[in-house]
mmCIF file of C-alpha atoms in Angstrom:
data_model
loop_
_atom_site.group_PDB
_atom_site.id
_atom_site.type_symbol
_atom_site.label_atom_id
_atom_site.label_comp_id
_atom_site.label_asym_id
_atom_site.label_seq_id
_atom_site.Cartn_x
_atom_site.Cartn_y
_atom_site.Cartn_z
ATOM 1 C CA MET G 9 -0.036 0.046 0.080
ATOM 2 C CA ARG G 10 0.987 3.712 -0.492
ATOM 3 C CA ILE G 11 -0.149 5.974 2.492
ATOM 4 C CA LEU G 12 0.282 9.855 2.217
ATOM 5 C CA VAL G 13 0.201 11.727 5.203
ATOM 6 C CA LEU G 14 0.004 15.846 5.257
ATOM 7 C CA ALA G 15 1.759 16.940 8.377
ATOM 8 C CA ASN G 16 1.976 20.768 8.772
ATOM 9 C CA THR G 17 3.127 21.278 12.368
ATOM 10 C CA PRO G 18 5.376 19.628 14.765
ATOM 11 C CA ALA G 19 2.345 18.085 16.634
ATOM 12 C CA HIS G 20 1.267 16.384 13.430
ATOM 13 C CA VAL G 21 4.671 14.776 13.108
ATOM 14 C CA HIS G 22 4.156 13.203 16.647
ATOM 15 C CA LEU G 23 0.679 12.094 15.722
ATOM 16 C CA TYR G 24 1.875 10.099 12.844
ATOM 17 C CA ARG G 25 5.460 8.992 13.813
ATOM 18 C CA HIS G 26 4.727 5.692 15.338
ATOM 19 C CA ALA G 27 2.132 4.784 12.770
ATOM 20 C CA VAL G 28 4.445 5.699 9.853
ATOM 21 C CA ASP G 29 7.597 3.736 11.352
ATOM 22 C CA ARG G 30 5.181 0.649 11.977
ATOM 23 C CA LEU G 31 3.540 0.903 8.287
ATOM 24 C CA GLU G 32 7.035 1.236 6.792
ATOM 25 C CA ARG G 33 8.349 -1.916 8.750
ATOM 26 C CA ALA G 34 5.286 -3.815 7.230
ATOM 27 C CA GLY G 35 6.209 -3.132 4.068
ATOM 28 C CA HIS G 36 3.887 -0.189 3.058
ATOM 29 C CA ASP G 37 5.235 2.850 1.379
ATOM 30 C CA VAL G 38 4.553 6.117 3.280
ATOM 31 C CA LEU G 39 5.397 9.722 2.537
ATOM 32 C CA VAL G 40 4.724 12.667 4.552
ATOM 33 C CA LEU G 41 4.378 16.039 2.589
ATOM 34 C CA THR G 42 4.955 19.025 5.131
ATOM 35 C CA ARG G 43 6.169 22.721 5.209
ATOM 36 C CA GLU G 44 8.896 24.375 6.910
ATOM 37 C CA TYR G 45 7.216 25.340 10.029
ATOM 38 C CA ALA G 46 8.903 25.685 13.656
ATOM 39 C CA CYS G 47 10.485 22.371 14.046
ATOM 40 C CA THR G 48 8.734 20.431 11.760
ATOM 41 C CA THR G 49 11.381 19.346 9.479
ATOM 42 C CA ASP G 50 13.781 19.085 12.382
ATOM 43 C CA LEU G 51 11.393 16.273 13.682
ATOM 44 C CA LEU G 52 10.950 14.621 10.757
ATOM 45 C CA ASP G 53 14.588 14.269 10.362
ATOM 46 C CA TYR G 54 15.031 13.043 14.072
ATOM 47 C CA PHE G 55 12.625 10.233 13.399
ATOM 48 C CA ASP G 56 13.832 9.484 9.960
ATOM 49 C CA MET G 57 10.429 9.768 8.338
ATOM 50 C CA PRO G 58 10.218 10.030 4.481
ATOM 51 C CA TYR G 59 9.055 13.296 3.620
ATOM 52 C CA ARG G 60 8.820 16.291 1.115
ATOM 53 C CA VAL G 61 8.583 20.007 1.707
ATOM 54 C CA TYR G 62 5.666 21.687 -0.131
ATOM 55 C CA GLY G 63 6.191 25.059 0.993
ATOM 56 C CA ASP G 64 6.840 27.233 4.340
ATOM 57 C CA HIS G 65 4.719 29.239 6.893
ATOM 58 C CA GLU G 66 6.246 31.861 9.394
ATOM 59 C CA THR G 67 5.618 32.287 12.837
ATOM 60 C CA GLU G 68 3.968 35.695 12.346
ATOM 61 C CA GLY G 69 0.358 36.809 13.370
ATOM 62 C CA TYR G 70 -2.462 35.329 10.844
ATOM 63 C CA SER G 71 -3.819 37.372 8.264
ATOM 64 C CA ARG G 72 -6.470 36.373 5.699
ATOM 65 C CA LEU G 73 -4.345 37.914 2.753
ATOM 66 C CA GLY G 74 -1.095 36.228 3.798
ATOM 67 C CA PHE G 75 -2.945 32.845 4.260
ATOM 68 C CA ALA G 76 -4.512 33.034 0.720
ATOM 69 C CA ARG G 77 -1.080 33.888 -0.744
ATOM 70 C CA GLU G 78 0.728 31.253 1.027
ATOM 71 C CA VAL G 79 -2.076 28.514 0.246
ATOM 72 C CA GLY G 80 -2.132 29.268 -3.252
ATOM 73 C CA GLY G 81 1.374 28.671 -3.811
ATOM 74 C CA GLN G 82 1.238 25.517 -1.890
ATOM 75 C CA PHE G 83 -1.741 23.753 -3.476
ATOM 76 C CA LEU G 84 0.123 23.516 -6.736
ATOM 77 C CA THR G 85 3.173 21.842 -5.322
ATOM 78 C CA ILE G 86 0.632 19.550 -2.994
ATOM 79 C CA GLY G 87 -1.112 18.418 -6.012
ATOM 80 C CA THR G 88 1.639 17.713 -8.071
ATOM 81 C CA GLU G 89 3.488 15.545 -5.042
ATOM 82 C CA ALA G 90 -0.032 13.916 -4.494
ATOM 83 C CA VAL G 91 -0.619 12.763 -8.275
ATOM 84 C CA ARG G 92 2.870 11.602 -8.696
ATOM 85 C CA PHE G 93 3.039 9.381 -5.341
ATOM 86 C CA ASP G 94 -0.454 7.952 -6.400
ATOM 87 C CA PRO G 95 -1.584 7.081 -2.746
ATOM 88 C CA ASP G 96 -4.019 4.393 -1.924
ATOM 89 C CA VAL G 97 -5.131 6.443 1.385
ATOM 90 C CA ILE G 98 -4.557 9.899 2.613
ATOM 91 C CA PHE G 99 -4.114 11.431 6.230
ATOM 92 C CA GLY G 100 -4.343 14.898 7.160
ATOM 93 C CA ARG G 101 -6.771 17.680 8.233
ATOM 94 C CA GLY G 102 -8.027 20.703 6.606
ATOM 95 C CA PRO G 103 -8.050 22.052 2.973
ATOM 96 C CA TYR G 104 -4.802 20.520 2.524
ATOM 97 C CA ALA G 105 -5.443 16.894 2.660
ATOM 98 C CA ALA G 106 -8.904 17.745 1.088
ATOM 99 C CA TYR G 107 -7.243 18.948 -2.040
ATOM 100 C CA ALA G 108 -4.825 16.125 -2.281
ATOM 101 C CA GLY G 109 -7.490 13.454 -2.086
ATOM 102 C CA THR G 110 -9.681 15.261 -4.709
ATOM 103 C CA LEU G 111 -7.000 15.983 -7.156
ATOM 104 C CA SER G 112 -5.498 12.175 -6.729
ATOM 105 C CA ARG G 113 -9.011 10.714 -6.274
ATOM 106 C CA THR G 114 -7.838 9.203 -3.127
ATOM 107 C CA PRO G 115 -10.007 8.241 0.309
ATOM 108 C CA VAL G 116 -9.230 10.892 2.876
ATOM 109 C CA VAL G 117 -8.932 10.394 6.443
ATOM 110 C CA LEU G 118 -9.089 13.470 8.571
ATOM 111 C CA VAL G 119 -7.879 13.386 12.394
ATOM 112 C CA LEU G 120 -9.296 16.265 14.055
ATOM 113 C CA ASP G 121 -9.703 17.855 17.607
ATOM 114 C CA ASP G 122 -11.956 20.222 19.177
ATOM 115 C CA GLU G 123 -9.952 23.493 17.715
ATOM 116 C CA PRO G 124 -12.140 26.713 17.624
ATOM 117 C CA GLY G 125 -13.456 28.038 14.340
ATOM 118 C CA ASP G 126 -15.283 26.354 11.454
ATOM 119 C CA PHE G 127 -12.767 26.705 8.239
ATOM 120 C CA ASN G 128 -10.928 23.834 8.669
ATOM 121 C CA HIS G 129 -14.054 21.549 8.941
ATOM 122 C CA THR G 130 -15.938 23.429 6.345
ATOM 123 C CA VAL G 131 -13.637 23.197 3.493
ATOM 124 C CA SER G 132 -12.557 19.511 4.216
ATOM 125 C CA ARG G 133 -15.660 17.946 5.522
ATOM 126 C CA PRO G 134 -17.362 17.207 2.413
ATOM 127 C CA PHE G 135 -14.248 15.376 0.824
ATOM 128 C CA ALA G 136 -13.462 13.215 3.764
ATOM 129 C CA ASP G 137 -14.376 9.361 3.696
ATOM 130 C CA CYS G 138 -13.589 9.069 7.278
ATOM 131 C CA ILE G 139 -13.329 11.665 10.210
ATOM 132 C CA LEU G 140 -11.496 10.692 13.445
ATOM 133 C CA SER G 141 -11.889 12.797 16.570
ATOM 134 C CA PRO G 142 -11.652 12.259 20.431
ATOM 135 C CA GLU G 143 -15.005 11.430 22.009
ATOM 136 C CA VAL G 144 -14.799 14.599 23.945
ATOM 137 C CA THR G 145 -15.306 16.713 20.509
ATOM 138 C CA ARG G 146 -18.468 18.786 20.784
ATOM 139 C CA ARG G 147 -19.185 18.501 16.812
ATOM 140 C CA ASP G 148 -20.997 16.191 14.711
ATOM 141 C CA LEU G 149 -19.362 16.199 11.128
ATOM 142 C CA GLY G 150 -21.882 13.913 9.627
ATOM 143 C CA ASP G 151 -22.128 10.075 8.899
ATOM 144 C CA ALA G 152 -18.253 9.556 8.254
ATOM 145 C CA HIS G 153 -17.534 10.859 11.581
ATOM 146 C CA TYR G 154 -16.562 8.390 14.509
ATOM 147 C CA THR G 155 -15.236 9.157 17.623
ATOM 148 C CA PHE G 156 -12.390 7.366 20.164
ATOM 149 C CA ASP G 157 -12.178 7.350 23.866
ATOM 150 C CA GLY G 158 -8.796 9.557 23.987
ATOM 151 C CA PHE G 159 -6.940 12.179 22.633
ATOM 152 C CA LYS G 160 -4.907 12.604 19.232
ATOM 153 C CA GLU G 161 -1.864 13.094 21.662
ATOM 154 C CA CYS G 162 -2.556 9.349 22.738
ATOM 155 C CA ALA G 163 -0.627 8.312 19.322
ATOM 156 C CA TYR G 164 2.496 9.356 20.862
ATOM 157 C CA LEU G 165 2.047 9.669 24.573
ATOM 158 C CA HIS G 166 -0.316 6.770 25.688
ATOM 159 C CA PRO G 167 1.994 4.570 28.262
ATOM 160 C CA GLU G 168 2.075 1.798 25.773
ATOM 161 C CA VAL G 169 4.345 3.979 23.345
ATOM 162 C CA PHE G 170 5.808 6.400 25.713
ATOM 163 C CA GLU G 171 8.792 5.813 27.983
ATOM 164 C CA ALA G 172 10.338 8.873 29.431
ATOM 165 C CA ASP G 173 14.071 9.243 29.215
ATOM 166 C CA SER G 174 15.303 10.369 32.642
ATOM 167 C CA ASP G 175 18.789 11.181 31.231
ATOM 168 C CA VAL G 176 16.789 14.463 30.116
ATOM 169 C CA ARG G 177 17.837 16.253 33.365
ATOM 170 C CA GLU G 178 21.791 15.549 32.309
ATOM 171 C CA TYR G 179 20.902 17.111 28.960
ATOM 172 C CA LEU G 180 19.326 20.133 30.612
ATOM 173 C CA ASP G 181 22.215 20.318 33.386
ATOM 174 C CA VAL G 182 19.619 20.173 36.311
ATOM 175 C CA GLU G 183 20.347 17.938 39.297
ATOM 176 C CA PRO G 184 18.123 14.530 40.004
ATOM 177 C CA ASP G 185 16.299 16.415 42.660
ATOM 178 C CA GLU G 186 16.261 19.851 41.267
ATOM 179 C CA PRO G 187 12.714 21.273 40.335
ATOM 180 C CA TYR G 188 12.135 22.973 37.375
ATOM 181 C CA VAL G 189 9.448 24.440 35.457
ATOM 182 C CA LEU G 190 8.654 24.817 31.839
ATOM 183 C CA VAL G 191 7.164 27.880 30.432
ATOM 184 C CA ARG G 192 5.461 27.924 26.762
ATOM 185 C CA PHE G 193 4.635 31.214 25.070
ATOM 186 C CA ASN G 194 2.519 30.907 21.866
ATOM 187 C CA ALA G 195 3.005 32.404 18.619
ATOM 188 C CA LEU G 196 -0.510 32.766 17.934
ATOM 189 C CA ASP G 197 0.106 32.446 14.534
ATOM 190 C CA ALA G 198 -2.319 29.955 13.433
ATOM 191 C CA LEU G 199 -5.616 30.223 11.581
ATOM 192 C CA HIS G 200 -7.533 29.548 14.734
ATOM 193 C CA ASP G 201 -5.635 32.193 16.807
ATOM 194 C CA ALA G 202 -6.551 34.975 14.617
ATOM 195 C CA ASP G 203 -7.060 38.030 17.039
ATOM 196 C CA LEU G 204 -6.270 36.037 20.280
ATOM 197 C CA GLU G 205 -3.686 37.304 22.795
ATOM 198 C CA GLY G 206 -1.996 35.295 25.366
ATOM 199 C CA PHE G 207 0.612 36.517 28.047
ATOM 200 C CA ARG G 208 1.489 40.126 27.893
ATOM 201 C CA PRO G 209 5.151 41.253 27.665
ATOM 202 C CA GLU G 210 4.814 42.465 30.897
ATOM 203 C CA GLN G 211 3.124 39.322 32.222
ATOM 204 C CA ARG G 212 5.745 37.013 30.653
ATOM 205 C CA ARG G 213 8.539 38.834 32.618
ATOM 206 C CA ASP G 214 6.650 38.768 35.939
ATOM 207 C CA LEU G 215 5.705 34.945 35.590
ATOM 208 C CA ILE G 216 9.686 34.236 35.091
ATOM 209 C CA GLU G 217 10.478 36.066 37.768
ATOM 210 C CA ARG G 218 8.127 34.871 40.315
ATOM 211 C CA LEU G 219 8.658 31.197 39.276
ATOM 212 C CA SER G 220 12.353 31.491 39.594
ATOM 213 C CA GLU G 221 12.054 31.873 43.484
ATOM 214 C CA ASP G 222 11.134 28.239 43.583
ATOM 215 C CA ALA G 223 12.376 26.389 40.754
ATOM 216 C CA THR G 224 14.536 26.667 37.591
ATOM 217 C CA VAL G 225 12.672 27.894 34.653
ATOM 218 C CA PHE G 226 13.132 26.826 31.122
ATOM 219 C CA VAL G 227 11.315 29.003 28.318
ATOM 220 C CA SER G 228 9.938 27.635 25.092
ATOM 221 C CA ASP G 229 9.313 30.619 23.056
ATOM 222 C CA GLU G 230 7.323 29.579 20.061
ATOM 223 C CA GLY G 231 7.593 33.058 18.277
ATOM 224 C CA GLY G 232 11.343 33.429 19.213
ATOM 225 C CA GLU G 233 11.033 37.028 20.397
ATOM 226 C CA MET G 234 12.137 37.107 23.924
ATOM 227 C CA ASP G 235 15.186 38.181 25.193
ATOM 228 C CA LEU G 236 15.910 36.230 28.611
ATOM 229 C CA ARG G 237 19.642 37.866 29.260
ATOM 230 C CA ASP G 238 18.248 40.037 32.024
ATOM 231 C CA LEU G 239 15.743 37.421 33.196
ATOM 232 C CA PRO G 240 16.297 34.538 35.780
ATOM 233 C CA ALA G 241 15.302 31.915 33.097
ATOM 234 C CA ARG G 242 17.106 29.747 30.607
ATOM 235 C CA SER G 243 16.126 29.126 26.934
ATOM 236 C CA TYR G 244 14.977 25.773 26.295
ATOM 237 C CA ASP G 245 17.331 24.558 23.809
ATOM 238 C CA LEU G 246 17.388 20.791 23.572
ATOM 239 C CA HIS G 247 16.190 19.242 20.322
ATOM 240 C CA PRO G 248 12.590 19.464 19.951
ATOM 241 C CA ALA G 249 12.218 15.867 19.718
ATOM 242 C CA LEU G 250 13.148 15.495 23.600
ATOM 243 C CA ILE G 251 10.455 17.857 24.918
ATOM 244 C CA HIS G 252 8.118 15.157 26.087
ATOM 245 C CA ASP G 253 10.736 13.835 28.064
ATOM 246 C CA ALA G 254 11.596 17.253 29.346
ATOM 247 C CA MET G 255 7.950 17.804 30.333
ATOM 248 C CA ALA G 256 7.603 14.224 32.083
ATOM 249 C CA GLU G 257 10.490 15.296 34.504
ATOM 250 C CA ALA G 258 9.056 18.783 35.169
ATOM 251 C CA SER G 259 7.499 19.758 38.177
ATOM 252 C CA LEU G 260 5.098 22.191 36.388
ATOM 253 C CA LEU G 261 4.160 23.393 32.900
ATOM 254 C CA VAL G 262 2.819 26.764 32.328
ATOM 255 C CA ALA G 263 1.492 27.682 28.788
ATOM 256 C CA ASP G 264 -0.869 29.840 26.765
ATOM 257 C CA THR G 265 -0.844 27.228 24.055
ATOM 258 C CA GLY G 266 -3.240 24.180 23.969
ATOM 259 C CA THR G 267 -1.061 21.259 22.802
ATOM 260 C CA MET G 268 1.719 21.252 25.299
ATOM 261 C CA ALA G 269 -0.485 21.554 28.087
ATOM 262 C CA THR G 270 -2.411 18.606 26.831
ATOM 263 C CA GLU G 271 0.563 16.708 26.547
ATOM 264 C CA ALA G 272 2.029 17.686 30.019
ATOM 265 C CA ALA G 273 -1.249 16.708 31.524
ATOM 266 C CA LEU G 274 -1.138 13.151 29.584
ATOM 267 C CA LEU G 275 2.307 12.803 31.095
ATOM 268 C CA GLY G 276 1.006 13.472 34.846
ATOM 269 C CA THR G 277 2.617 16.628 35.106
ATOM 270 C CA PRO G 278 0.786 19.653 36.423
ATOM 271 C CA ALA G 279 -0.533 21.436 33.357
ATOM 272 C CA PHE G 280 -1.803 25.097 33.693
ATOM 273 C CA ARG G 281 -3.319 27.278 30.788
ATOM 274 C CA TYR G 282 -3.568 30.662 30.789
ATOM 275 C CA ARG G 283 -6.724 31.303 28.345
ATOM 276 C CA GLY G 284 -5.860 34.836 27.750
ATOM 277 C CA THR G 285 -8.484 36.312 25.262
ATOM 278 C CA ASP G 286 -9.383 32.791 23.857
ATOM 279 C CA ASP G 287 -12.861 32.093 25.126
ATOM 280 C CA HIS G 288 -13.201 28.917 23.050
ATOM 281 C CA GLU G 289 -14.568 26.061 25.284
ATOM 282 C CA TYR G 290 -12.183 22.910 24.617
ATOM 283 C CA GLY G 291 -13.743 19.425 24.997
ATOM 284 C CA GLU G 292 -10.320 18.166 25.528
ATOM 285 C CA PHE G 293 -9.297 20.665 28.364
ATOM 286 C CA ARG G 294 -12.788 20.124 29.925
ATOM 287 C CA GLU G 295 -12.022 16.372 30.043
ATOM 288 C CA LEU G 296 -8.724 16.963 31.561
ATOM 289 C CA GLU G 297 -9.836 19.348 34.142
ATOM 290 C CA ARG G 298 -12.204 16.712 35.153
ATOM 291 C CA ALA G 299 -9.745 14.145 35.217
ATOM 292 C CA GLY G 300 -7.737 16.206 37.795
ATOM 293 C CA LEU G 301 -4.633 16.594 35.258
ATOM 294 C CA ALA G 302 -5.290 20.079 33.680
ATOM 295 C CA GLU G 303 -6.356 23.430 34.872
ATOM 296 C CA GLN G 304 -7.029 26.713 32.929
ATOM 297 C CA PHE G 305 -7.159 30.196 33.914
ATOM 298 C CA ASP G 306 -9.032 33.382 32.500
ATOM 299 C CA SER G 307 -6.845 35.809 34.858
ATOM 300 C CA TYR G 308 -3.039 36.164 35.050
ATOM 301 C CA ASP G 309 -3.086 36.493 38.646
ATOM 302 C CA ALA G 310 -4.791 33.209 39.112
ATOM 303 C CA VAL G 311 -2.565 31.418 37.247
ATOM 304 C CA ARG G 312 0.590 33.017 38.373
ATOM 305 C CA ASP G 313 -0.532 32.278 42.112
ATOM 306 C CA ARG G 314 -1.649 28.553 41.434
ATOM 307 C CA SER G 315 1.606 27.968 40.050
ATOM 308 C CA LEU G 316 3.458 29.194 42.962
ATOM 309 C CA GLU G 317 1.087 27.063 45.179
ATOM 310 C CA ILE G 318 1.764 24.123 43.328
ATOM 311 C CA LEU G 319 5.570 24.649 43.576
ATOM 312 C CA ALA G 320 5.379 24.810 47.527
ATOM 313 C CA ASP G 321 3.372 21.634 47.495
ATOM 314 C CA ASP G 322 5.719 18.616 47.954
ATOM 315 C CA GLU G 323 2.937 16.226 47.206
ATOM 316 C CA ALA G 324 1.692 17.559 44.092
ATOM 317 C CA ASN G 325 3.620 15.390 41.585
ATOM 318 C CA ALA G 326 2.833 12.127 43.236
ATOM 319 C CA ARG G 327 -0.795 13.135 43.123
ATOM 320 C CA TRP G 328 -0.738 13.999 39.231
ATOM 321 C CA GLN G 329 1.323 10.783 38.452
ATOM 322 C CA GLU G 330 -1.451 8.828 40.315
ATOM 323 C CA GLN G 331 -4.229 10.516 38.535
ATOM 324 C CA ARG G 332 -2.510 9.639 35.212
ATOM 325 C CA ARG G 333 -2.303 6.092 36.036
ATOM 326 C CA GLU G 334 -5.962 5.923 36.858
ATOM 327 C CA TYR G 335 -7.004 7.853 33.931
ATOM 328 C CA VAL G 336 -4.447 7.559 30.855
ATOM 329 C CA GLY G 337 -3.756 3.743 30.948
ATOM 330 C CA ASP G 338 -7.711 3.477 29.847
ATOM 331 C CA LEU G 339 -7.444 5.513 26.849
ATOM 332 C CA VAL G 340 -7.393 4.060 23.142
ATOM 333 C CA ASN G 341 -3.849 3.915 21.770
ATOM 334 C CA LEU G 342 -4.403 5.736 18.775
ATOM 335 C CA THR G 343 -1.449 4.589 16.944
ATOM 336 C CA ASP G 344 -2.804 1.201 16.827
ATOM 337 C CA LEU G 345 -6.145 2.636 15.565
ATOM 338 C CA LEU G 346 -4.221 4.740 12.773
ATOM 339 C CA VAL G 347 -2.192 2.022 11.502
ATOM 340 C CA ASP G 348 -5.487 -0.380 11.300
ATOM 341 C CA VAL G 349 -7.343 2.444 9.504
ATOM 342 C CA ALA G 350 -4.615 2.835 6.976
ATOM 343 C CA THR G 351 -4.302 -0.486 5.971
ATOM 344 C CA SER G 352 -8.125 -0.670 5.612
ATOM 345 C CA ARG G 353 -7.553 2.348 3.100
ATOM 346 C CA GLY G 354 -10.035 4.443 5.209
ATOM 347 C CA GLU G 355 -13.026 1.882 4.988
ATOM 348 C CA LEU G 356 -14.200 1.213 8.375
ATOM 349 C CA GLU G 357 -16.279 -1.376 7.566
ATOM 350 C CA ARG G 358 -13.313 -3.446 6.649
ATOM 351 C CA LEU G 359 -11.646 -2.998 10.165
ATOM 352 C CA GLU G 360 -11.202 -5.747 12.625
ATOM 353 C CA ARG G 361 -14.048 -6.222 15.000
ATOM 354 C CA SER G 362 -11.575 -5.550 17.761
ATOM 355 C CA THR G 363 -10.921 -2.229 16.111
ATOM 356 C CA LYS G 364 -14.481 -1.336 15.269
ATOM 357 C CA ARG G 365 -15.388 -1.662 18.847
ATOM 358 C CA VAL G 366 -13.029 1.353 19.915
ATOM 359 C CA LEU G 367 -15.213 3.704 17.521
ATOM 360 C CA GLN G 368 -18.268 5.307 18.119
ATOM 361 C CA PRO G 369 -20.243 7.063 14.929
ATOM 362 C CA ARG G 370 -20.560 10.787 16.476
ATOM 363 C CA SER G 371 -24.346 11.100 15.620
ATOM 364 C CA ARG G 372 -24.851 8.452 18.380
ATOM 365 C CA SER G 373 -22.626 9.995 21.069
ATOM 366 C CA MET G 374 -23.882 13.292 20.879
#
């Protein structure tokens, strides 16, 4: 079989990397189409995934004009590569996967989450043969939409596929018992981030200064704009492929971005997300809050004070790890599901009965 994967962000690389590896080892031909964006190609190289680049995307604020100009040039390359590869099934999301499937006349599988906005869903839904999303997603995208009990991050953070490398402390140059915090600042450059604001510059500085009183602070700045020279913090500068190992060892993650907060929560690390001006209600966060693995905050003072409180709590990490053991182990291993759907060419009626049992038609689970 020939499987084409559209991976536009670092999170997409992680989503598919184990499935790509397993499919290749089973003798299938896999190609990843990607763009130069943040560390996406760095991860593809690190995990030795077969890929071709169709364009790039700068970490700057979203604009409709910029998006139209960017996508217009990229669609030609995507179409050319898709037709040349002649896949049996395509995985992705949004207009990119829909266009590739339409041009190559190939079944399309969309793997979605509860993102805000309707654009990606509107343009891709009519072209999808199969739509997979977490059960906590609050949308009903039609007869082809099926849900699973878990998160898209379960493809690489489920206990069956992830084992933390404790040597990451040595790489970070922190002692075995030294508490450290990961702080993640969002670039807010994605389509669904238009007009949103996370931590303001003065809040970023205050947060770093206050957290540094109780722990070593590592800053991951997605936009690459922060100057840390006069702040008591270190830039997170390990290879991006090691970020989940670093999260697993951290005492706390504080972020104004969604994916890393979800990842930290599934690893059993206290995960605090500052919403800023984002008033969208995400099904994933609501579920993680219910499970006691993540917390969201509407005010800066609240997230700062709660962060300081958790750093002073010597039992916090043990509680979070216990909650992870009780909750995450029962979720679906999404890599298993992706591999099975790929080998069925996106035709769910061809799945093994055991795989079918983990999927529910969305219309019945609303």
